[in-house]
PDB file of C-alpha atoms and ligand atoms in Angstrom:
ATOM      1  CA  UNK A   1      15.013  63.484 -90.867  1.00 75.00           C
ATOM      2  CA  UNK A   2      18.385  62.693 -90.084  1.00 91.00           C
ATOM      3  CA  UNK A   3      19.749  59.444 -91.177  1.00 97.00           C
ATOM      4  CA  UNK A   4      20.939  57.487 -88.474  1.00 98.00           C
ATOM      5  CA  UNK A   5      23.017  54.196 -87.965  1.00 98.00           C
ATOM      6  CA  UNK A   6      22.942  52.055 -84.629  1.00 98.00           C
ATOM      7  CA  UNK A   7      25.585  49.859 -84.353  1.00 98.00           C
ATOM      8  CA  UNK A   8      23.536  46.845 -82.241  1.00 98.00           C
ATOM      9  CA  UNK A   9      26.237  43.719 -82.317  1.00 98.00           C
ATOM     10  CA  UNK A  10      30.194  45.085 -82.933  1.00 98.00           C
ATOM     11  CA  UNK A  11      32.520  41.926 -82.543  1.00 97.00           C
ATOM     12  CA  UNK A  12      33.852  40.224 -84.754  1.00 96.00           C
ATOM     13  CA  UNK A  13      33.437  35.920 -84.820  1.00 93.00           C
ATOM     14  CA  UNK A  14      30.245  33.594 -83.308  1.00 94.00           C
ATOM     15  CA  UNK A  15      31.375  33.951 -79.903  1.00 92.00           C
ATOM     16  CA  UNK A  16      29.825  35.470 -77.120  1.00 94.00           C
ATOM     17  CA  UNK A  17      31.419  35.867 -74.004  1.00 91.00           C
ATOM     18  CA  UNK A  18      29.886  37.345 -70.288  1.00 92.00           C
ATOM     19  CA  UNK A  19      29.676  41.251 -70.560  1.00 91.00           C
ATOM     20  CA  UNK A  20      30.906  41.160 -74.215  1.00 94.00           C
ATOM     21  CA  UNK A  21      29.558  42.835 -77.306  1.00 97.00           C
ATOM     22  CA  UNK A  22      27.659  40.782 -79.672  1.00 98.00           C
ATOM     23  CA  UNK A  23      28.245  39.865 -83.353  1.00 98.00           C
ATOM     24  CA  UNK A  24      27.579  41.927 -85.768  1.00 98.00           C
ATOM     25  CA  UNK A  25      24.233  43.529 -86.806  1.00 98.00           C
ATOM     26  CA  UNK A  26      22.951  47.436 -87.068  1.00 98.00           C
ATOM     27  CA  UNK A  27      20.045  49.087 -87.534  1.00 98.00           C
ATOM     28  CA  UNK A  28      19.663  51.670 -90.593  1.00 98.00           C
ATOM     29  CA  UNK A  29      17.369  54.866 -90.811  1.00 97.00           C
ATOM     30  CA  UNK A  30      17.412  55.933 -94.015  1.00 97.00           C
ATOM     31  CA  UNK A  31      14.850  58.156 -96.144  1.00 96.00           C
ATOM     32  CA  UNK A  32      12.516  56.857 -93.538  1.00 95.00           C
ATOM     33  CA  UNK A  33      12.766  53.338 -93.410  1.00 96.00           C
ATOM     34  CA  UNK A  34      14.538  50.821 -91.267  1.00 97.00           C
ATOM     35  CA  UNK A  35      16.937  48.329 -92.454  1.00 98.00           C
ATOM     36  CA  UNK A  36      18.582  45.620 -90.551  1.00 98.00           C
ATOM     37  CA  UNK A  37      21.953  44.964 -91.698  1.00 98.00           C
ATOM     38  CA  UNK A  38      23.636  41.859 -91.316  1.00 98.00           C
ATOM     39  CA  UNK A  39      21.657  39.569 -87.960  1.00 98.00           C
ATOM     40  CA  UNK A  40      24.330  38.196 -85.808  1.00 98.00           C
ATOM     41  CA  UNK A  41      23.047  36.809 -82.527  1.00 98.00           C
ATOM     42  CA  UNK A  42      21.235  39.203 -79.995  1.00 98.00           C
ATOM     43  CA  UNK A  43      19.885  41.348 -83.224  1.00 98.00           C
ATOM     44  CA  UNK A  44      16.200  40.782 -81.994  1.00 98.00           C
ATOM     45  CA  UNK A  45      17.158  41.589 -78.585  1.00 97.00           C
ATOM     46  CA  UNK A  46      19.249  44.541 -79.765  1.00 97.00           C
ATOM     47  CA  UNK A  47      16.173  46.165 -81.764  1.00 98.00           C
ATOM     48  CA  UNK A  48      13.541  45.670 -79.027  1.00 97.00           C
ATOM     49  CA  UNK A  49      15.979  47.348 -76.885  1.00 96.00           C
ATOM     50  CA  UNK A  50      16.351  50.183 -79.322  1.00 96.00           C
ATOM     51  CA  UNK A  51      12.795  50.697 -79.330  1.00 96.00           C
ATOM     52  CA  UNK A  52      11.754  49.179 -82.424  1.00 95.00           C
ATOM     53  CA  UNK A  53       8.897  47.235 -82.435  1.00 96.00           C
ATOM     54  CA  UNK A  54       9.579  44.225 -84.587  1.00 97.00           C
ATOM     55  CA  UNK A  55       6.308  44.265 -86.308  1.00 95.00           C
ATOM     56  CA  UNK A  56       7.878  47.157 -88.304  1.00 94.00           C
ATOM     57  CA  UNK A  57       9.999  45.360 -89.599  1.00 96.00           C
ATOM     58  CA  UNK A  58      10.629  46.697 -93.363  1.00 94.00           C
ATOM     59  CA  UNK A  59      13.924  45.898 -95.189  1.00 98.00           C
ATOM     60  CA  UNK A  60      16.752  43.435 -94.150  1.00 98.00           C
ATOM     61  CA  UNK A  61      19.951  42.929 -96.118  1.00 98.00           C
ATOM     62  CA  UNK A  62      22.526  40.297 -94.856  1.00 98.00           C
ATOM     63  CA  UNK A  63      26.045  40.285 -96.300  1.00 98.00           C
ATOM     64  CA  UNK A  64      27.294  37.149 -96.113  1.00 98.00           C
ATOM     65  CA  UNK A  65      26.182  33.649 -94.631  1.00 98.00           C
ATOM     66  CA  UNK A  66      29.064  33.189 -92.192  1.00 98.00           C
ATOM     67  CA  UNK A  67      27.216  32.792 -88.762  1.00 98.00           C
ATOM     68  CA  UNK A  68      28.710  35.937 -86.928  1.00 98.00           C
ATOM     69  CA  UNK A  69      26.466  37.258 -89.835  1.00 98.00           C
ATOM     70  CA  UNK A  70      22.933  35.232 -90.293  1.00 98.00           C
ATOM     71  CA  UNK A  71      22.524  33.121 -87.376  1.00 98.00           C
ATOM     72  CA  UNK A  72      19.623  35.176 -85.954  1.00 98.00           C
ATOM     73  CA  UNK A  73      18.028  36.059 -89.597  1.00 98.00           C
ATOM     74  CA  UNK A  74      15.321  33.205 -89.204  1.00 98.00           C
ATOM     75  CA  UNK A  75      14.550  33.879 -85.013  1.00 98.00           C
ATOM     76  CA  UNK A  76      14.750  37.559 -85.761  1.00 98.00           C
ATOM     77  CA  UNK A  77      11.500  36.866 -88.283  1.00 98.00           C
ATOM     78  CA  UNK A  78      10.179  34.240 -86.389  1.00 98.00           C
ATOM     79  CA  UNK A  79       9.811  36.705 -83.142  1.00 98.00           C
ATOM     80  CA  UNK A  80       8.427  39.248 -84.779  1.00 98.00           C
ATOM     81  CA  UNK A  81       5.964  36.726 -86.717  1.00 97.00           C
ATOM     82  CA  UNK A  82       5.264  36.396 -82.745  1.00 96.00           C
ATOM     83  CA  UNK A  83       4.821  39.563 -82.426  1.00 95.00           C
ATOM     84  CA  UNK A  84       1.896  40.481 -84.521  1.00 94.00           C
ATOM     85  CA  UNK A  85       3.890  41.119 -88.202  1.00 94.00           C
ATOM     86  CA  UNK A  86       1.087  41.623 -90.698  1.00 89.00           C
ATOM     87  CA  UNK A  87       2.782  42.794 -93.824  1.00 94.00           C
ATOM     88  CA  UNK A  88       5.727  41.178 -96.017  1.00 96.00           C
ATOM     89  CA  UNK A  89       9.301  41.608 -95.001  1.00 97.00           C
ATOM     90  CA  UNK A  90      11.839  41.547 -97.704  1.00 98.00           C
ATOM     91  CA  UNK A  91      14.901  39.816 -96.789  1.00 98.00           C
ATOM     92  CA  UNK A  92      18.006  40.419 -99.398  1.00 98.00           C
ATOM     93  CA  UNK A  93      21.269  38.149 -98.910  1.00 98.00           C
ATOM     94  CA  UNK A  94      23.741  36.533-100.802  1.00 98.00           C
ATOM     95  CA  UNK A  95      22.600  33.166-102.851  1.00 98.00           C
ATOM     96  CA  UNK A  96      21.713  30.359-100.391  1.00 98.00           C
ATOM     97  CA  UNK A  97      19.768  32.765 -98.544  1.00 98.00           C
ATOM     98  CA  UNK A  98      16.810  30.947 -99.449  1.00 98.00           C
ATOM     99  CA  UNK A  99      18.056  27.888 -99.062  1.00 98.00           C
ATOM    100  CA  UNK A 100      18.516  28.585 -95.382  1.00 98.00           C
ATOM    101  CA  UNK A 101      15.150  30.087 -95.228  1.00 98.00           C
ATOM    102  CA  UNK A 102      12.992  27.211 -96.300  1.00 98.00           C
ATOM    103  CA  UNK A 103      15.335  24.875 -93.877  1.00 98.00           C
ATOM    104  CA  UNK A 104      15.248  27.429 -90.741  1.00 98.00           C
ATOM    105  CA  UNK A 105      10.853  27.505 -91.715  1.00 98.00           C
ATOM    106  CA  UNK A 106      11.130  23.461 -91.708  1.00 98.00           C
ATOM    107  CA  UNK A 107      12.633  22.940 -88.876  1.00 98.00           C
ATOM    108  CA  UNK A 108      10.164  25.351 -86.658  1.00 97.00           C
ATOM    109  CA  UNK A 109       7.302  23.661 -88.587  1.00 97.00           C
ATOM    110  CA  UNK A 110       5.505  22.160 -85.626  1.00 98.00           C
ATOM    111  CA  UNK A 111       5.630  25.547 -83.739  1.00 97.00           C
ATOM    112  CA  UNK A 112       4.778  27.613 -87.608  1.00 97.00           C
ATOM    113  CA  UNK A 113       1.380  24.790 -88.136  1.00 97.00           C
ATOM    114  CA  UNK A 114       0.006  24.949 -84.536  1.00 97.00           C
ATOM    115  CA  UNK A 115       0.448  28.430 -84.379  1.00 96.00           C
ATOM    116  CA  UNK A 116      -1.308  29.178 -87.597  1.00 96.00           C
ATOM    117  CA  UNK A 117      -3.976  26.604 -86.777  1.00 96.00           C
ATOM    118  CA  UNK A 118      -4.190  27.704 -82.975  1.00 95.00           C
ATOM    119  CA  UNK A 119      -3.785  31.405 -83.464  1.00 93.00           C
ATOM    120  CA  UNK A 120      -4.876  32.448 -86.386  1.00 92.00           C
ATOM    121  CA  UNK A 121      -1.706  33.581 -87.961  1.00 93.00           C
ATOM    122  CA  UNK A 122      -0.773  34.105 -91.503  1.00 94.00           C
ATOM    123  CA  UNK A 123       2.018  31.817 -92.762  1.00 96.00           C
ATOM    124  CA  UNK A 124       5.111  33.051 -91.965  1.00 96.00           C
ATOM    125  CA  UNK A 125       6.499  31.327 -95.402  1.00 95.00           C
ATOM    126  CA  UNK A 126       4.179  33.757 -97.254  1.00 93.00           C
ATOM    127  CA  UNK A 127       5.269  36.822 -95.553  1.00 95.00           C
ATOM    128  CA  UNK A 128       8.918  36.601 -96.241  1.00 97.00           C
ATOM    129  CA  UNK A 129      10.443  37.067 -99.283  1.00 97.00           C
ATOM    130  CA  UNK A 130      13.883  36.292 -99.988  1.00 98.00           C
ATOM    131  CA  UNK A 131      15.524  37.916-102.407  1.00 98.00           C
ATOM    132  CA  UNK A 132      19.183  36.687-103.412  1.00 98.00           C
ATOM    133  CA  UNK A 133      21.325  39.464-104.808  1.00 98.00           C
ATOM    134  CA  UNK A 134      25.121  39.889-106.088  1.00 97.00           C
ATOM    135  CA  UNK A 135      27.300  42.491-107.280  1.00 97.00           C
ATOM    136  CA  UNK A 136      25.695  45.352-109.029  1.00 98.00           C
ATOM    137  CA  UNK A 137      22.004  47.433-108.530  1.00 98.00           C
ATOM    138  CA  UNK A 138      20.344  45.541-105.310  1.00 98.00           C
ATOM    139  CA  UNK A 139      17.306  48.158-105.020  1.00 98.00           C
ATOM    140  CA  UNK A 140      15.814  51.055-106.177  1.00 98.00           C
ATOM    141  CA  UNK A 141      13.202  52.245-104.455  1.00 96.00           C
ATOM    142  CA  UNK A 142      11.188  55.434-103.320  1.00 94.00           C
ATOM    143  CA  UNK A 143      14.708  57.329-103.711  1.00 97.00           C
ATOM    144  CA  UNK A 144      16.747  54.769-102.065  1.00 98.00           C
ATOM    145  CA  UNK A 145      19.462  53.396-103.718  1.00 98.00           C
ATOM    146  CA  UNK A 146      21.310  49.878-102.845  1.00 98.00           C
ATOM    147  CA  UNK A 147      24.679  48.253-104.686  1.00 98.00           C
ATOM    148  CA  UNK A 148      26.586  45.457-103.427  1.00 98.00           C
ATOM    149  CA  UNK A 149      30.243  44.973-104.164  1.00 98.00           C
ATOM    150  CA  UNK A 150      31.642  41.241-104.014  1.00 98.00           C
ATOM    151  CA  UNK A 151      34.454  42.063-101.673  1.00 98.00           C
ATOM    152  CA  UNK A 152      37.834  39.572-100.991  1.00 98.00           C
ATOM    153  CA  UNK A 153      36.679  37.543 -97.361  1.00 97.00           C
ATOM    154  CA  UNK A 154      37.949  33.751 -98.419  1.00 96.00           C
ATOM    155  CA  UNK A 155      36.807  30.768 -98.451  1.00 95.00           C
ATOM    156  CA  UNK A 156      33.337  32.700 -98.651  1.00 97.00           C
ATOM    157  CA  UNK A 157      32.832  33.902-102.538  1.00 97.00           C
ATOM    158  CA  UNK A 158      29.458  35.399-102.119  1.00 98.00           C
ATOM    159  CA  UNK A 159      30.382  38.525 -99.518  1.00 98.00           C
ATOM    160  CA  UNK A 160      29.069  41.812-100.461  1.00 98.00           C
ATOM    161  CA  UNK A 161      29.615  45.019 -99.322  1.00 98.00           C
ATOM    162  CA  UNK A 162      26.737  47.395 -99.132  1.00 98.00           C
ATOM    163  CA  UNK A 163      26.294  51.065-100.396  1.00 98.00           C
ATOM    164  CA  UNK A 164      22.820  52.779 -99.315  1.00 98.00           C
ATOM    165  CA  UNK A 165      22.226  56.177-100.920  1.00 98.00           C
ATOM    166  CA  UNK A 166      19.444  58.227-100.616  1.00 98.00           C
ATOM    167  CA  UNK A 167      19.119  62.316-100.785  1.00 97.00           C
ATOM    168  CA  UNK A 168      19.243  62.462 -96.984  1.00 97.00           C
ATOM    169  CA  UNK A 169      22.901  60.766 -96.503  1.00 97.00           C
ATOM    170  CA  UNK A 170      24.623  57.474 -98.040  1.00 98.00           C
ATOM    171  CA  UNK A 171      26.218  55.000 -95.805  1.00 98.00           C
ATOM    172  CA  UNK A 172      28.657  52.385 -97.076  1.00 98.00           C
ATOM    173  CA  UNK A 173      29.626  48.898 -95.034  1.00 98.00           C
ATOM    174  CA  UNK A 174      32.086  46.659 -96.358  1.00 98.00           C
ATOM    175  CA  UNK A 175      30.998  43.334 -94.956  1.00 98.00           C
ATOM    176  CA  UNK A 176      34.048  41.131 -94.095  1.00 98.00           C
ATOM    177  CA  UNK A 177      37.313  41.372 -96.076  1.00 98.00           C
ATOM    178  CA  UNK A 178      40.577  41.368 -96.043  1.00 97.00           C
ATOM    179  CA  UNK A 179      42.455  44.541 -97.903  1.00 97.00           C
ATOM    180  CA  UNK A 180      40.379  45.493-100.724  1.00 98.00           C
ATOM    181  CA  UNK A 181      41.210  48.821-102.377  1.00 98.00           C
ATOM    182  CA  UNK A 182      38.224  48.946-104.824  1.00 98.00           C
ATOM    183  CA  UNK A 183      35.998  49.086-102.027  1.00 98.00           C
ATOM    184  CA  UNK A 184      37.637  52.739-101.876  1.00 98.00           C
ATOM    185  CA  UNK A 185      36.158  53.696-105.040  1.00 98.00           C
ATOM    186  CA  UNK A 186      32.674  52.159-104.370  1.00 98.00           C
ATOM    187  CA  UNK A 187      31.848  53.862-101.231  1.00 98.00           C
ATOM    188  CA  UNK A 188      33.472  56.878-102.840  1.00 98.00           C
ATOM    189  CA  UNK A 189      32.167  59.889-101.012  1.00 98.00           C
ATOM    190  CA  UNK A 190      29.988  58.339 -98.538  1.00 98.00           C
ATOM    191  CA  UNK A 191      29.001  60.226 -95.538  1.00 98.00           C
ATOM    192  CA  UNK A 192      30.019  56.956 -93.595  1.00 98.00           C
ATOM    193  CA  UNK A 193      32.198  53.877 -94.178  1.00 98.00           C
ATOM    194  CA  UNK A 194      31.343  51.105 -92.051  1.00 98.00           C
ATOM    195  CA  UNK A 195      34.409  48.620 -92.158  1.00 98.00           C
ATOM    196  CA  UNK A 196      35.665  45.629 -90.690  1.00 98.00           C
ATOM    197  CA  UNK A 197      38.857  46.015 -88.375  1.00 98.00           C
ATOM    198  CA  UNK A 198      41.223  43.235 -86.737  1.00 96.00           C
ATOM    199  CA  UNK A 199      44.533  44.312 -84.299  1.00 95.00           C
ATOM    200  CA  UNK A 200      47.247  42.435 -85.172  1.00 89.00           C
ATOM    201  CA  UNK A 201      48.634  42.667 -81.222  1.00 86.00           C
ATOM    202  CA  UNK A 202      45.133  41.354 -80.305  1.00 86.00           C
ATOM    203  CA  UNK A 203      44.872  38.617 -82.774  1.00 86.00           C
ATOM    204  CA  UNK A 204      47.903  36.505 -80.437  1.00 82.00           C
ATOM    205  CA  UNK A 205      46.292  36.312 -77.617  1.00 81.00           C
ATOM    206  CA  UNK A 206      42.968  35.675 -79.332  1.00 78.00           C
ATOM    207  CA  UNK A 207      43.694  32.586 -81.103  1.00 81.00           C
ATOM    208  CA  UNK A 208      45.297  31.673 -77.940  1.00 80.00           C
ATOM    209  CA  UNK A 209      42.160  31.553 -76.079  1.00 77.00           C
ATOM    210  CA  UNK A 210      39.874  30.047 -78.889  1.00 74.00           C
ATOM    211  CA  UNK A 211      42.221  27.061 -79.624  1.00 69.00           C
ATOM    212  CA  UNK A 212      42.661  25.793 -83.573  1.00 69.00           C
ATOM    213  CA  UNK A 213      45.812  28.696 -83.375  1.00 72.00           C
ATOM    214  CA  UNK A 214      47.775  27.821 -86.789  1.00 78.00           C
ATOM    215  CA  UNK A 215      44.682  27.561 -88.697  1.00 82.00           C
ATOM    216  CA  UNK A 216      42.531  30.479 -87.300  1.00 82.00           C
ATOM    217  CA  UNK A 217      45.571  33.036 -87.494  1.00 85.00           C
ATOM    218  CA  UNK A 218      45.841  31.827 -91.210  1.00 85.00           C
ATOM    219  CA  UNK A 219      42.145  32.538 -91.384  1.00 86.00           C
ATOM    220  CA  UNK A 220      41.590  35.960 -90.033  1.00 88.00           C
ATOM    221  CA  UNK A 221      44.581  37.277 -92.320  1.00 90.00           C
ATOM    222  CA  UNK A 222      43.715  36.335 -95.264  1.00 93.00           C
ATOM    223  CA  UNK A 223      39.581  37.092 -94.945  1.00 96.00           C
ATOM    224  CA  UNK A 224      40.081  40.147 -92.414  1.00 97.00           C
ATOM    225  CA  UNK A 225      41.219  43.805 -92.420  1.00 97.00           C
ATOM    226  CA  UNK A 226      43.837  45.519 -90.133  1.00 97.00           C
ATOM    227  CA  UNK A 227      42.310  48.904 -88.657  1.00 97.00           C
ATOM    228  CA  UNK A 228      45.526  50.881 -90.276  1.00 97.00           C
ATOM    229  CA  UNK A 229      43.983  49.049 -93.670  1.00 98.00           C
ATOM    230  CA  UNK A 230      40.531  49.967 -92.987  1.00 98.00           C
ATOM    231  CA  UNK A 231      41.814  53.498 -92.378  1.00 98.00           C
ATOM    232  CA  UNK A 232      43.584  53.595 -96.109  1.00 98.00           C
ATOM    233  CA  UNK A 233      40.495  52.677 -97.589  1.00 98.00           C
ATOM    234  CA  UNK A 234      38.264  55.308 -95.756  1.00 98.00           C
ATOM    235  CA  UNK A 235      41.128  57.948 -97.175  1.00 98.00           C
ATOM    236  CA  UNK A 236      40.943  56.631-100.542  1.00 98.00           C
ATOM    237  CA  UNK A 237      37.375  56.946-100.434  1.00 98.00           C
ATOM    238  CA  UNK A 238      37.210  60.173 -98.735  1.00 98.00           C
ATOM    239  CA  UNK A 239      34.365  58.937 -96.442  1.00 98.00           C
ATOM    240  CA  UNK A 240      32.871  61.829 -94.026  1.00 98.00           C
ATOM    241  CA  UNK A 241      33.591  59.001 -91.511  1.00 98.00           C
ATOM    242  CA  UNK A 242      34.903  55.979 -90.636  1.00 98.00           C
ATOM    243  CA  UNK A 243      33.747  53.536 -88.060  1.00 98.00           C
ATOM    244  CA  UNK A 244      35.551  50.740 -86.946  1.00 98.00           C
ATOM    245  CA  UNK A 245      33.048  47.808 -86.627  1.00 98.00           C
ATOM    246  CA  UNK A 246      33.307  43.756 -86.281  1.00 98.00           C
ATOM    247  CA  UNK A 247      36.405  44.220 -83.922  1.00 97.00           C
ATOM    248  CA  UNK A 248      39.058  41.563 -83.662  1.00 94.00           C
ATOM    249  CA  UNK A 249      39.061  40.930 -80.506  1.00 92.00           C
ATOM    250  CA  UNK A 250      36.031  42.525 -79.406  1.00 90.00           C
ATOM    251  CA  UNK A 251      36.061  41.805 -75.919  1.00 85.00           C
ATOM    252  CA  UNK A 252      40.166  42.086 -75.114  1.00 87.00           C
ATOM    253  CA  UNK A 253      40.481  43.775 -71.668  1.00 87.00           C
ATOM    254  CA  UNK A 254      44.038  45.034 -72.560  1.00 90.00           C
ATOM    255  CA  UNK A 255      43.018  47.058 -75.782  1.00 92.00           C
ATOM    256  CA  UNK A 256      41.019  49.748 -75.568  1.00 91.00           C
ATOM    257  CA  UNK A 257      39.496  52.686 -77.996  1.00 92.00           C
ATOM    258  CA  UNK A 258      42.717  54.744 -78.171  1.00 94.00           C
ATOM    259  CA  UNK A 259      44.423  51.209 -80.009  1.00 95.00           C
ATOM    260  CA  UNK A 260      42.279  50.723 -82.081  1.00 96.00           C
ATOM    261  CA  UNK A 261      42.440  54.723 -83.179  1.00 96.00           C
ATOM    262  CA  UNK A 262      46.379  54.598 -83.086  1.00 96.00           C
ATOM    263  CA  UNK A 263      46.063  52.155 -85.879  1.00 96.00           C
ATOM    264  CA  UNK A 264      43.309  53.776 -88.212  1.00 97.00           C
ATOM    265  CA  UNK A 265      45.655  56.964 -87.478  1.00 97.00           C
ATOM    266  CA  UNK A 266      48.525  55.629 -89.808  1.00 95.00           C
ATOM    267  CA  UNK A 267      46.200  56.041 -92.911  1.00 95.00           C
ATOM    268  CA  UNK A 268      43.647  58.180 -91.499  1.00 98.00           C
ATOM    269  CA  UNK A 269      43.111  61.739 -90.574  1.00 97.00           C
ATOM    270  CA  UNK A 270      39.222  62.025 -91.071  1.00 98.00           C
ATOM    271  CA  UNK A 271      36.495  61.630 -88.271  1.00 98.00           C
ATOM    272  CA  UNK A 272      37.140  58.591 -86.683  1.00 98.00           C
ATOM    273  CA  UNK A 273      34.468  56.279 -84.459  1.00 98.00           C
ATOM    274  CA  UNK A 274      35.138  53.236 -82.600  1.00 97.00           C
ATOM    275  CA  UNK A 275      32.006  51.181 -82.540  1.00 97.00           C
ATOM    276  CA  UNK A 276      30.427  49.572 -79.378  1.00 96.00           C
ATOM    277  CA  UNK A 277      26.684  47.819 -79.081  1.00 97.00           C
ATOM    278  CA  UNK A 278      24.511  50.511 -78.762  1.00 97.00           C
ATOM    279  CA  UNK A 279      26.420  53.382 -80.500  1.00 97.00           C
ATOM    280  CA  UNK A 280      24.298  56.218 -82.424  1.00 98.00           C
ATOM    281  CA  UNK A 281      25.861  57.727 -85.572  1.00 98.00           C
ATOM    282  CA  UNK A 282      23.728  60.379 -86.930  1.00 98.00           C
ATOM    283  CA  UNK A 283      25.076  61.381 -90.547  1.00 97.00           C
ATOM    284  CA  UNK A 284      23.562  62.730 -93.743  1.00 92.00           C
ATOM    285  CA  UNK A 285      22.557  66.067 -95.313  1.00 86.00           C
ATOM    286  CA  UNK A 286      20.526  67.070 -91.922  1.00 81.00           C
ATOM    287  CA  UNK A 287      23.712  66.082 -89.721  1.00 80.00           C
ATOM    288  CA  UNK A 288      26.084  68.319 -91.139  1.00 72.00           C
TER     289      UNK A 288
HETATM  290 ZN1   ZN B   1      32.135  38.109 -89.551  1.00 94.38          ZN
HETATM  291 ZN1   ZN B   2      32.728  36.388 -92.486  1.00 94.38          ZN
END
């Protein structure tokens, strides 16, 4: 098989504008199984689109509990509870990952009870299981391989990047962060780096339009990456790729795919991808 990584949601920040990308989330394939990372809003939509029916729903790892990031975790389960799901769905995120869960389960508990009572469903509570991770081994299982990396995105303390091995291809994404050089050597080698990316010609006019300017500038700098930055840390860790994901701005008529490139370019000579809802990377030992 080759491995394969969907980009479903590639912007950056809650908000959604008309005929704009969504926030983040992807879809894995990986030694045969399918993993949801991160579940920005539209990430149910975006899988159902993709094909995937969401009662095969397997693995799910969220990065960080900033909204752009989780706000669809508990519909995405909910709908495919819905749906039919039968067999338990491992969720792992940072800690308060449960903590959301049992509150997102209590506030749908008229529509959880009736639907049990009414339909026959199994509880949705005992389906899930949350499993709260931080830096170090996530997973090992059936030759699949998951570490997590706190990474440098303040205020937030619990952000993790992710690093997915397995004999068919390893895929690294660094959640949200500002510059963070070890990140280079913990997704040494990957056949993909996934990383955060923010234009500083963009980031103006952005703040502009979503008001709060002083205080949302001083925001995205400090917790966010510049593309040229994201480009130095794919060299340092000699990814077989790099692709440029959680854009800031997203959704900026006036910047297109060769700015964003022109800025990896400064620190980066490798193959380069610019990520858009819906893109395919194939990658791994049956892509090369
Ligand atoms: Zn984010
Ligand atoms: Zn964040």
């Amino acid at each position: 098989m080759t491995a394969q990584l969907l980009i479903l949601g590639s912007k950056g920040g809650p908000a959604i504008r008309p005929g704009g990308p969504s926030p983040t989330s992807s879809l894995l394939r990986l030694g045969g199984r399918r993993i949801v990372v991160d579940c920005g809003l539209g990430v149910a939509r975006g899988l159902v689109e993709a094909g995937m029916s969401l009662k095969d729903l397997d693995l799910i790892f969220v990065t960080h509990l900033h909204s752009d990031h989780v706000l669809e975790l508990g519909p995405l389960l909910h709908t495919a509870w819905t749906a039919g799901l039968d067999h338990p769905v491992r969720v792992f995120g940072p800690p308060g990952t449960g903590h959301y869960w049992a509150r997102f389960t209590q506030s749908l508990e008229f529509d959880i009870e009736i639907r049990i009572a009414d339909e026959g469903r199994p509880d949705i509570r005992g389906l899930v299981e949350i499993e709260e991770f931080s830096a170090g081994a996530v997973l090992e299982e059936a030759g699949l391989r998951v570490s997590a990396l706190r990474v440098d995105h303040p205020p937030v303390t619990d952000c993790f990047a992710l690093r997915f091995d397995h004999a068919e291809g390893s895929i690294a994404f660094s959640a949200d962060t500002a510059y963070f050089p070890p990140l280079g050597e913990f997704a040494k080698g990957v056949d993909v780096l996934v990383h955060e990316a923010m234009l500083a010609e963009g980031v103006d006019r952005l703040v502009a339009r979503t008001g709060n300017g002083a205080r949302l500038r001083e925001h995205l700098y400090a917790s966010h990456s510049l593309a040229s930055e994201a480009g130095s840390i794919a060299a340092q860790a000699e990814a077989g790729r790099l692709v440029l994901n959680h854009l800031i701005p997203a959704d900026d008529p006036t910047i297109t795919a060769a700015d964003w490139e022109a800025s990896a370019r400064v620190a980066w000579e490798g193959p380069l991808t610019i990520a858009s809802d819906g893109l395919l990377v194939e990658f791994g030992t049956a892509a090369r």
